Coordinates of C-alpha atoms and ligand atoms in Angstrom, one line a residue:
M1 CA 257.2 136.6 77.3
K2 CA 260.5 137.4 75.6
S3 CA 263.4 137.6 78.8
F4 CA 266.0 140.1 78.0
S5 CA 269.3 138.3 77.6
K6 CA 272.0 139.5 80.5
P7 CA 274.8 140.4 78.1
F8 CA 272.1 143.2 76.7
F9 CA 272.1 143.8 79.6
T10 CA 276.0 144.5 80.7
I11 CA 275.3 146.3 77.9
L12 CA 272.7 148.3 78.4
I13 CA 274.6 149.2 81.7
A14 CA 278.3 150.1 79.5
L15 CA 276.0 152.5 77.6
F16 CA 275.1 154.5 80.5
M17 CA 278.1 154.8 82.6
L18 CA 279.8 155.7 79.4
S19 CA 277.0 158.5 78.7
S20 CA 277.1 159.8 82.7
C21 CA 281.3 159.1 82.0
A22 CA 280.8 161.6 79.0
T23 CA 278.7 164.1 80.4
D24 CA 281.9 165.0 82.9
T25 CA 285.2 164.1 81.0
P26 CA 286.5 167.1 79.6
S27 CA 287.9 167.4 76.1
T28 CA 290.7 164.5 76.7
N29 CA 292.6 166.7 73.9
L30 CA 294.5 169.0 74.6
A31 CA 295.7 170.1 71.2
E32 CA 291.6 171.0 70.7
V33 CA 291.1 173.7 73.4
G34 CA 291.3 176.4 71.4
I35 CA 294.1 178.7 72.9
I36 CA 293.9 182.9 72.4
P37 CA 297.0 183.4 70.9
K38 CA 297.9 180.5 69.8
V39 CA 300.5 178.1 71.2
V40 CA 303.8 177.0 69.6
S41 CA 303.7 174.0 70.5
V42 CA 301.7 170.9 72.0
T43 CA 301.4 167.5 72.8
A44 CA 298.1 165.9 73.5
A45 CA 298.3 162.5 75.7
G46 CA 294.5 162.0 75.6
E47 CA 293.5 161.8 79.0
S48 CA 292.7 164.6 82.1
F49 CA 293.5 165.9 85.0
Q50 CA 291.3 167.3 88.0
L51 CA 291.2 169.5 89.9
T52 CA 290.1 169.1 93.3
N53 CA 290.0 171.2 97.0
D54 CA 293.2 168.1 97.2
V55 CA 295.5 169.8 94.7
A56 CA 298.4 172.1 96.5
I57 CA 300.3 174.9 94.6
H58 CA 303.8 174.9 95.1
V59 CA 306.4 177.5 94.4
A60 CA 309.9 176.4 94.1
T61 CA 310.9 179.9 95.6
E62 CA 309.5 182.4 98.1
D63 CA 310.0 185.1 95.5
L64 CA 307.2 183.0 93.5
M65 CA 304.9 183.4 96.2
P66 CA 302.6 186.6 94.1
L67 CA 302.5 184.4 91.3
G68 CA 301.2 181.2 93.1
K69 CA 298.7 183.8 95.1
Y70 CA 297.6 185.0 92.2
L71 CA 296.5 181.6 90.9
V72 CA 294.9 180.5 93.6
E73 CA 292.8 183.6 94.0
R74 CA 291.6 183.2 90.1
L75 CA 290.7 179.6 90.8
K76 CA 289.4 180.4 93.8
P77 CA 285.3 182.1 92.7
A78 CA 284.7 180.0 90.3
T79 CA 285.3 176.4 91.9
G80 CA 285.2 177.1 95.8
F81 CA 288.3 175.6 96.4
E82 CA 291.0 177.4 99.2
L83 CA 294.2 175.8 97.9
T84 CA 296.7 175.7 99.9
L85 CA 300.0 177.3 98.6
S86 CA 303.2 176.4 100.0
T87 CA 306.8 176.1 98.8
S88 CA 309.1 173.4 97.9
K89 CA 311.7 172.6 95.5
E90 CA 310.3 169.4 95.3
E91 CA 307.8 168.5 92.5
A92 CA 305.2 166.7 95.0
S93 CA 302.0 164.5 92.9
N94 CA 298.6 166.6 93.3
T95 CA 300.1 169.7 92.6
I96 CA 300.6 172.4 90.2
H97 CA 303.9 173.3 90.6
L98 CA 306.0 176.8 89.8
S99 CA 309.5 177.1 89.3
L100 CA 312.0 178.8 87.7
V101 CA 314.8 176.6 85.1
S102 CA 317.7 178.1 83.0
D103 CA 316.3 177.5 79.2
E104 CA 317.2 180.4 77.2
A105 CA 315.5 178.9 74.2
L106 CA 312.5 180.3 76.8
G107 CA 313.6 184.0 76.3
N108 CA 312.1 186.4 79.0
E109 CA 308.2 185.2 78.4
G110 CA 308.2 181.5 77.3
Y111 CA 306.6 179.0 79.4
D112 CA 306.4 175.0 79.7
L113 CA 303.8 173.5 80.7
S114 CA 303.1 170.2 81.7
I115 CA 299.8 168.6 83.1
T116 CA 299.5 164.8 83.9
T117 CA 297.0 162.6 85.7
D118 CA 298.9 163.4 88.4
G119 CA 300.0 167.0 88.1
I120 CA 300.7 169.9 86.6
K121 CA 304.1 171.6 86.6
I122 CA 304.6 175.3 84.7
S123 CA 308.7 176.5 84.2
A124 CA 309.6 179.1 82.9
S125 CA 313.5 181.1 82.6
K126 CA 311.4 183.9 84.0
P127 CA 308.6 185.0 86.5
A128 CA 306.8 187.0 83.6
G129 CA 307.0 183.0 81.7
L130 CA 304.8 181.5 84.8
F131 CA 302.7 184.5 84.2
Y132 CA 301.7 183.2 80.5
G133 CA 301.8 179.2 81.5
I134 CA 299.6 180.5 84.5
Q135 CA 296.7 182.1 81.5
T136 CA 297.2 179.6 79.2
L137 CA 296.4 177.1 82.1
R138 CA 293.3 179.4 83.1
Q139 CA 291.9 178.8 79.6
L140 CA 292.5 174.9 79.2
F141 CA 289.4 174.6 82.1
P142 CA 285.7 174.3 81.2
P143 CA 284.9 178.7 80.7
T144 CA 282.9 178.5 84.0
I145 CA 285.9 178.7 85.9
E146 CA 286.0 182.2 84.6
A147 CA 282.8 183.3 86.5
S148 CA 282.9 184.9 89.8
T149 CA 280.6 183.4 91.6
K150 CA 280.7 179.4 93.6
Q151 CA 279.7 176.9 89.7
E152 CA 279.1 173.4 89.7
G153 CA 282.5 171.8 87.9
P154 CA 283.8 169.4 88.1
W155 CA 287.2 170.9 87.5
Y156 CA 289.1 168.8 84.2
I157 CA 291.6 169.5 81.5
A158 CA 294.0 167.8 79.4
T159 CA 297.1 166.2 80.0
G160 CA 300.2 166.5 77.6
T161 CA 302.4 169.8 77.5
I162 CA 303.2 172.6 76.3
R163 CA 306.1 174.7 75.3
D164 CA 305.0 178.4 74.2
F165 CA 306.9 181.7 73.6
P166 CA 306.1 185.3 71.4
T167 CA 306.9 186.4 68.0
Y168 CA 307.1 189.9 69.5
A169 CA 308.7 191.8 72.4
W170 CA 306.3 194.2 72.5
R171 CA 301.9 193.3 72.7
G172 CA 300.1 196.6 73.9
A173 CA 296.9 198.0 74.1
M174 CA 296.3 201.9 74.0
L175 CA 293.6 203.6 75.9
D176 CA 292.6 207.2 75.6
V177 CA 291.7 208.3 79.2
A178 CA 292.0 211.8 77.7
R179 CA 288.9 212.2 75.4
H180 CA 286.7 210.6 77.6
F181 CA 287.9 210.3 81.7
F182 CA 288.3 206.7 83.1
S183 CA 288.4 205.3 86.5
V184 CA 291.3 203.8 88.4
E185 CA 289.2 201.1 88.7
D186 CA 288.4 200.9 84.5
V187 CA 292.2 200.9 83.6
K188 CA 292.6 198.0 86.2
R189 CA 289.8 196.2 84.9
Y190 CA 291.5 196.8 81.3
I191 CA 294.8 195.6 82.9
D192 CA 293.2 192.7 83.8
L193 CA 291.7 191.9 80.5
I194 CA 294.6 192.0 78.7
S195 CA 296.8 190.5 80.6
Y196 CA 295.1 186.7 79.6
Y197 CA 295.4 187.2 76.7
K198 CA 299.4 187.3 77.1
M199 CA 299.6 191.8 76.5
N200 CA 303.1 193.2 78.0
T201 CA 302.0 197.4 77.5
L202 CA 299.7 199.6 78.3
H203 CA 300.5 202.6 76.5
L204 CA 298.2 205.4 78.8
H205 CA 296.9 208.6 76.9
L206 CA 297.2 211.0 79.7
S207 CA 296.6 214.3 77.4
D208 CA 294.9 215.7 74.1
D209 CA 292.6 218.7 73.1
Q210 CA 289.4 218.0 76.0
G211 CA 291.8 217.3 78.6
W212 CA 295.0 216.8 80.8
R213 CA 294.9 213.5 83.1
I214 CA 297.7 213.6 85.4
E215 CA 298.7 215.8 88.8
I216 CA 301.9 217.9 87.6
K217 CA 302.5 219.2 91.2
S218 CA 304.4 222.1 89.4
W219 CA 302.0 223.3 87.2
P220 CA 298.4 222.6 88.8
K221 CA 296.2 224.0 87.2
L222 CA 296.6 221.6 84.3
T223 CA 294.3 219.2 85.8
T224 CA 292.4 221.5 88.1
I225 CA 291.6 223.9 85.0
G226 CA 292.6 221.7 81.8
G227 CA 292.1 218.3 83.9
S228 CA 287.7 219.7 84.8
T229 CA 285.9 218.9 81.1
E230 CA 285.7 215.4 78.4
V231 CA 284.2 215.1 74.9
G232 CA 280.8 215.8 75.4
G233 CA 281.3 218.2 78.3
G234 CA 281.3 216.1 81.2
E235 CA 283.5 216.7 84.5
G236 CA 286.5 214.8 83.3
G237 CA 288.5 214.5 85.6
F238 CA 291.9 213.0 86.2
Y239 CA 294.7 210.8 88.6
T240 CA 296.6 211.7 91.2
Q241 CA 300.5 210.5 91.6
E242 CA 299.6 208.7 93.9
Q243 CA 296.4 206.7 91.6
Y244 CA 298.6 206.9 88.6
S245 CA 301.6 204.7 91.3
E246 CA 298.8 202.5 91.7
I247 CA 297.8 201.7 88.3
V248 CA 301.4 200.9 87.5
A249 CA 301.6 199.2 90.6
Y250 CA 298.8 196.9 89.1
A251 CA 299.9 196.7 85.6
A252 CA 303.1 195.7 86.9
S253 CA 301.8 192.3 89.0
R254 CA 300.0 191.4 86.0
F255 CA 303.4 191.7 84.0
I256 CA 302.5 194.6 81.7
T257 CA 304.7 197.9 81.3
I258 CA 302.6 201.7 81.4
V259 CA 303.3 203.8 79.4
P260 CA 302.8 207.0 79.6
E261 CA 301.9 209.5 76.5
I262 CA 302.2 213.2 76.9
D263 CA 300.9 214.5 73.6
L264 CA 303.2 217.2 72.2
P265 CA 303.2 219.7 70.3
G266 CA 299.7 219.8 69.5
H267 CA 296.9 218.3 71.1
I268 CA 297.4 220.1 74.3
N269 CA 294.5 222.5 74.3
S270 CA 293.3 221.4 78.0
A271 CA 297.5 222.9 78.8
L272 CA 297.2 225.9 77.0
A273 CA 293.0 226.3 78.9
S274 CA 295.2 226.3 82.1
Y275 CA 298.8 228.3 81.0
G276 CA 298.3 231.1 78.8
E277 CA 302.1 231.8 77.9
L278 CA 302.2 227.8 76.3
N279 CA 299.9 228.9 74.0
G280 CA 301.1 229.6 70.4
G281 CA 298.4 231.2 68.5
T282 CA 295.7 228.9 69.1
I283 CA 292.3 229.0 67.7
V284 CA 289.6 227.3 69.4
P285 CA 286.8 225.5 67.2
E286 CA 283.7 227.0 67.8
E287 CA 281.7 223.9 68.1
G288 CA 282.3 222.3 71.4
R289 CA 284.3 225.8 73.5
K290 CA 283.7 225.9 76.8
K291 CA 284.9 229.1 78.9
S292 CA 287.2 228.0 81.3
P293 CA 287.6 230.0 84.9
L294 CA 290.8 231.5 83.4
T295 CA 288.8 233.2 79.7
S296 CA 286.9 236.2 80.1
S297 CA 285.0 237.1 76.8
P298 CA 285.9 237.8 74.3
I299 CA 288.1 234.9 72.4
L300 CA 291.5 236.4 72.1
G301 CA 292.9 234.0 69.2
G302 CA 296.3 234.1 68.5
E303 CA 297.7 235.8 71.7
P304 CA 299.0 234.0 74.2
V305 CA 296.4 234.3 76.6
P306 CA 294.9 231.0 78.5
T307 CA 292.2 229.3 75.3
D308 CA 288.9 227.9 76.3
L309 CA 288.6 224.5 77.3
Y310 CA 287.3 221.9 74.2
T311 CA 284.5 219.2 74.4
G312 CA 284.1 218.6 70.8
T313 CA 285.7 215.9 68.6
E314 CA 287.8 218.0 66.2
V315 CA 292.0 217.4 65.6
G316 CA 295.6 219.3 64.9
W317 CA 294.6 223.0 65.4
S318 CA 295.8 223.5 68.4
T319 CA 300.0 224.3 69.1
L320 CA 302.4 225.1 71.5
R321 CA 304.4 227.8 71.4
V322 CA 307.9 227.6 70.4
E323 CA 309.7 231.0 70.3
K324 CA 309.3 231.2 74.5
E325 CA 311.9 228.8 76.8
I326 CA 308.6 229.1 79.2
T327 CA 307.3 226.2 77.1
F328 CA 310.6 224.3 77.3
Q329 CA 310.8 224.5 80.9
F330 CA 306.8 223.4 81.3
I331 CA 307.7 220.9 79.1
D332 CA 310.4 219.5 80.9
D333 CA 308.8 219.4 84.6
V334 CA 305.9 217.3 83.0
L335 CA 309.0 214.8 82.0
R336 CA 310.9 215.0 84.5
E337 CA 307.7 214.0 87.1
I338 CA 306.4 211.6 84.9
A339 CA 309.6 209.7 84.4
A340 CA 310.4 210.1 87.9
I341 CA 306.7 208.0 88.7
T342 CA 307.8 206.0 86.0
P343 CA 309.6 202.5 86.6
G344 CA 308.8 201.4 83.0
P345 CA 311.8 202.4 80.4
Y346 CA 309.7 204.5 77.7
L347 CA 307.7 208.6 77.5
H348 CA 305.8 208.3 74.5
I349 CA 305.8 212.4 73.9
G350 CA 302.5 212.1 71.2
G351 CA 303.8 213.9 68.2
D352 CA 300.7 213.7 66.0
E353 CA 298.6 215.9 63.9
A354 CA 300.4 219.0 65.2
A355 CA 298.9 220.4 61.9
A356 CA 299.1 223.7 64.0
T357 CA 302.9 224.1 64.5
K358 CA 304.6 225.0 61.8
K359 CA 306.8 222.1 59.8
E360 CA 310.0 223.9 61.2
D361 CA 309.1 224.3 64.6
Y362 CA 307.6 221.2 64.8
I363 CA 311.3 219.6 64.1
I364 CA 312.8 222.2 66.8
F365 CA 309.7 220.8 69.1
I366 CA 310.8 216.8 68.3
N367 CA 314.9 217.2 68.2
R368 CA 314.3 219.1 71.8
F369 CA 312.0 216.3 73.1
T370 CA 314.1 213.8 72.2
E371 CA 317.0 215.5 74.0
M372 CA 314.9 215.5 77.0
V373 CA 313.3 212.6 77.3
R374 CA 317.1 210.9 77.3
S375 CA 317.9 213.4 79.9
H376 CA 315.2 211.7 81.7
G377 CA 316.7 208.4 81.0
K378 CA 313.8 206.9 79.6
I379 CA 313.5 205.2 75.6
M380 CA 311.5 208.2 73.5
I381 CA 308.3 207.2 71.6
G382 CA 306.5 209.1 69.0
W383 CA 303.7 208.8 66.5
E384 CA 305.0 208.5 62.7
E385 CA 305.3 212.5 61.9
I386 CA 308.6 212.3 64.7
A387 CA 310.5 210.0 61.5
Q388 CA 310.7 214.2 60.4
G389 CA 313.2 214.8 63.6
N390 CA 316.8 213.9 64.2
I391 CA 316.0 210.5 65.1
D392 CA 318.0 207.0 65.6
S393 CA 318.2 203.9 66.9
N394 CA 317.6 205.1 70.8
V395 CA 313.6 206.1 69.9
I396 CA 310.6 204.3 68.9
V397 CA 308.6 205.6 65.9
Q398 CA 304.9 204.7 66.3
H399 CA 302.8 203.6 62.3
W400 CA 299.2 204.5 62.5
H401 CA 298.9 205.7 59.1
S402 CA 301.6 206.9 56.6
Q403 CA 303.8 203.8 55.2
K404 CA 306.1 207.3 54.4
Y405 CA 306.8 207.9 57.4
A406 CA 307.1 204.4 58.8
Q407 CA 309.9 204.6 55.8
E408 CA 311.6 207.1 57.0
A409 CA 311.7 205.8 60.7
V410 CA 313.3 202.7 59.5
E411 CA 316.2 204.5 57.6
K412 CA 316.9 206.0 60.7
N413 CA 317.5 203.0 62.5
A414 CA 314.8 203.5 64.6
R415 CA 312.7 201.4 65.2
L416 CA 308.5 200.6 65.3
I417 CA 305.7 199.2 67.1
M418 CA 303.0 198.7 64.5
S419 CA 299.8 200.5 64.8
P420 CA 298.0 200.5 61.6
A421 CA 294.4 202.5 62.3
N422 CA 292.7 200.5 59.5
R423 CA 294.0 197.0 60.7
A424 CA 294.3 198.0 64.6
Y425 CA 292.2 200.4 65.9
L426 CA 289.7 199.3 68.3
D427 CA 287.5 202.7 68.4
M428 CA 286.9 201.7 64.1
K429 CA 283.0 200.4 64.0
Y430 CA 283.0 196.9 63.4
D431 CA 280.2 198.0 60.4
S432 CA 277.9 199.7 59.1
T433 CA 275.4 199.2 61.7
T434 CA 277.3 199.7 65.0
T435 CA 276.8 202.8 66.5
L436 CA 279.9 203.2 68.8
G437 CA 283.2 203.8 67.6
L438 CA 284.7 206.1 64.5
K439 CA 284.9 204.8 60.7
W440 CA 287.5 207.1 59.2
A441 CA 290.2 204.3 58.8
G442 CA 287.5 202.1 57.9
Y443 CA 285.0 199.3 59.0
I444 CA 287.1 197.0 61.1
E445 CA 285.4 193.7 61.4
V446 CA 286.9 190.9 63.3
D447 CA 288.4 188.9 60.3
H448 CA 289.9 192.4 59.2
G449 CA 291.4 193.4 62.4
Y450 CA 293.1 189.6 62.3
N451 CA 294.0 189.0 58.7
W452 CA 297.2 190.9 58.3
N453 CA 301.0 190.9 59.2
P454 CA 302.8 193.7 60.8
A455 CA 306.3 192.5 59.1
T456 CA 304.8 192.4 55.9
E457 CA 302.5 195.4 55.9
V458 CA 304.6 198.7 55.0
E459 CA 306.9 198.1 51.7
G460 CA 310.8 197.7 53.3
V461 CA 309.8 197.4 56.3
T462 CA 310.6 194.1 57.8
S463 CA 310.4 191.6 61.2
E464 CA 314.0 193.1 62.9
N465 CA 312.1 196.6 62.5
I466 CA 309.8 195.6 64.0
L467 CA 309.1 195.8 68.0
G468 CA 305.3 194.4 67.9
V469 CA 301.8 195.6 67.9
E470 CA 300.0 197.7 69.4
A471 CA 295.4 198.0 69.3
P472 CA 294.7 201.7 70.4
L473 CA 291.3 202.7 71.7
W474 CA 291.0 206.1 71.3
S475 CA 287.2 207.3 73.1
E476 CA 285.7 210.4 71.6
T477 CA 282.7 208.0 71.5
V478 CA 283.4 205.5 74.5
T479 CA 282.0 206.7 77.3
N480 CA 282.2 204.2 80.1
M481 CA 283.8 200.5 80.5
D482 CA 280.8 198.1 79.1
E483 CA 281.5 200.5 76.0
I484 CA 284.9 199.7 76.3
E485 CA 284.4 196.6 76.5
F486 CA 282.2 196.5 73.3
L487 CA 285.0 197.7 70.9
A488 CA 287.9 196.0 73.0
F489 CA 286.2 192.3 72.4
P490 CA 286.3 190.7 70.1
R491 CA 289.0 192.0 68.5
L492 CA 291.8 193.0 71.3
P493 CA 292.6 188.8 71.5
G494 CA 293.2 189.0 67.7
Y495 CA 295.8 191.1 68.2
A496 CA 297.3 189.4 71.2
E497 CA 297.9 186.8 69.1
I498 CA 299.1 188.5 66.1
G499 CA 301.5 189.7 68.9
W500 CA 302.5 186.5 70.0
S501 CA 301.7 183.1 67.4
P502 CA 304.2 183.0 64.8
A503 CA 302.9 184.4 61.4
E504 CA 303.1 181.2 59.4
T505 CA 300.6 179.3 62.1
R506 CA 297.7 181.6 62.3
N507 CA 295.0 181.8 59.7
W508 CA 291.5 183.2 60.2
D509 CA 289.7 180.1 59.3
E510 CA 291.4 177.9 62.0
Y511 CA 291.3 181.4 64.4
K512 CA 287.8 182.0 64.1
V513 CA 287.1 178.0 65.5
R514 CA 289.3 179.2 68.7
L515 CA 287.6 182.6 69.2
G516 CA 284.2 180.8 69.0
K517 CA 284.9 178.6 71.6
H518 CA 286.4 181.6 73.6
G519 CA 282.8 183.4 73.6
K520 CA 281.8 181.1 76.6
Y521 CA 285.6 182.6 78.7
M522 CA 284.6 186.2 77.4
K523 CA 280.5 186.0 79.4
A524 CA 282.1 184.5 82.3
R525 CA 284.2 187.0 82.5
G526 CA 281.5 189.6 82.1
I527 CA 282.4 190.6 79.3
D528 CA 279.6 192.5 76.4
F529 CA 281.6 191.5 73.4
Y530 CA 280.5 191.7 70.2
E531 CA 278.9 189.5 68.6
S532 CA 280.6 188.8 65.1
K533 CA 278.4 186.7 62.7
L534 CA 281.8 185.8 61.5
V535 CA 282.8 183.7 64.1
P536 CA 281.3 180.4 64.7
W537 CA 280.2 181.8 69.0
E538 CA 279.7 177.7 70.8
E539 CA 276.8 177.7 72.5
Ligands
TNX1 C1 293.9 210.1 65.1 S1 296.2 208.2 65.5 C2 294.4 210.3 66.6 C3 293.8 210.2 67.0 C4 291.9 210.4 67.2 C5 292.1 209.2 66.5 C6 290.5 208.5 66.1 C7 296.5 209.5 66.1 C8 298.0 209.1 66.7 N1 295.8 210.8 66.4 O1 293.6 212.1 67.8 O2 291.7 210.5 68.5 O3 292.5 209.8 65.4 O4 290.4 207.5 65.5

């Protein structure tokens, strides 16, 4: 019998060792990991760092402790590690070190991330940058790092350096909690989902025809009556001022600014059903009318009496009453109470689709809102129609539909938030087969939602006029968190990338590969997403 030679066995053993290594060692190429939003620059070093229970987290100064804790908490469920956290200026071996440095080029939100076989360092000029460095770091681990239960490991990540900062200052999402109400817990989860992709604003649409969702102490019926229903006739709900503050604080811990919106002077039926004296002659559409404790039949459309509640989905039929000063007292009270519990600089006054308000009245309203918001120390934001008012460079206009209004806003030196409905509305259906969502602005498959550039969207509007990008999710058809996630994912990461990454480095063919890698991360986070056929999902 022929005997095997020694070299043969050596090769066999070497091959065996190589293959067993391959199952343990991750991709060692930092440039191929697939981070979303795409980073500005990355240099791969070709080795790997292993996170073990012995790694310590060090923050350079005491005030960075919350960020250190946040990191410990993110890594704990899947790894089972109780990483120690302490303050230390020095960079020691086998640590993840967070520190602030003075590097103006990084701006308020940029960061440097360096990974060697010996440890990890994140530095930034502001805490927000460290937070975004941590989000990038999370994406470098295998997808199971996002699981809520203990996983196998090992936890290798590729070595190298990343330097990264955003293109636009405003990277936002909007959630309509008025058409259907969503709990504080749901909003917190949405905050976690969007901050993972480095979004920094959450705009809450807090009032509409179908429901008033924020407690106003000086006008209590707004919530007891106006908040008592929603689309489809469900029981609705509202946030107490305390709960709203809890959302604001949670958002702040994820470097997210809450932008509260009270939609005026249209989209206001929930307030008119609560206080008849505000009613500017509103006639509630028949389909969706719901008796409230204040309305006894018959319906007295045209008179200043409380309207019926509304549970349908039509838009553009309600209006405040311009002639009576009580209306402006009401608005001022609402804006004052909300400003007092909103640390962020903005108040959004809606202003959209006020088809039941006469044009001359609409202008009066917008001009008075502008003064009022200013008197409460805030910056006014409104949907694009407000460009018709006396607005200036202190006002922000949110573009959703009309090129003309966007251009008018820019002529008046206002800055724009870009939310073109046919690209960025998360409530549009993906295609003709998806059941959730609307389609008035067209279907938005994942590629169509990604493939646009805010700076070339409207003729005459350039990046200097643009504060950033926001993806609104209107909730006429959406009733729970699962449905929110199905419409938001996987499109939302694309809007985050449009806001963060330089336009000239973005293209769909490259993006879809990174998005394909993110499927496993979304699954590990329990996100119920739409598995678009256009994306090469990694198994
Ligand atoms: C238009 S966009 C609206 C909302 C609807 C949305 C549905 C805008 C400022 N107004 O009232 O919910 O379409 O997609």
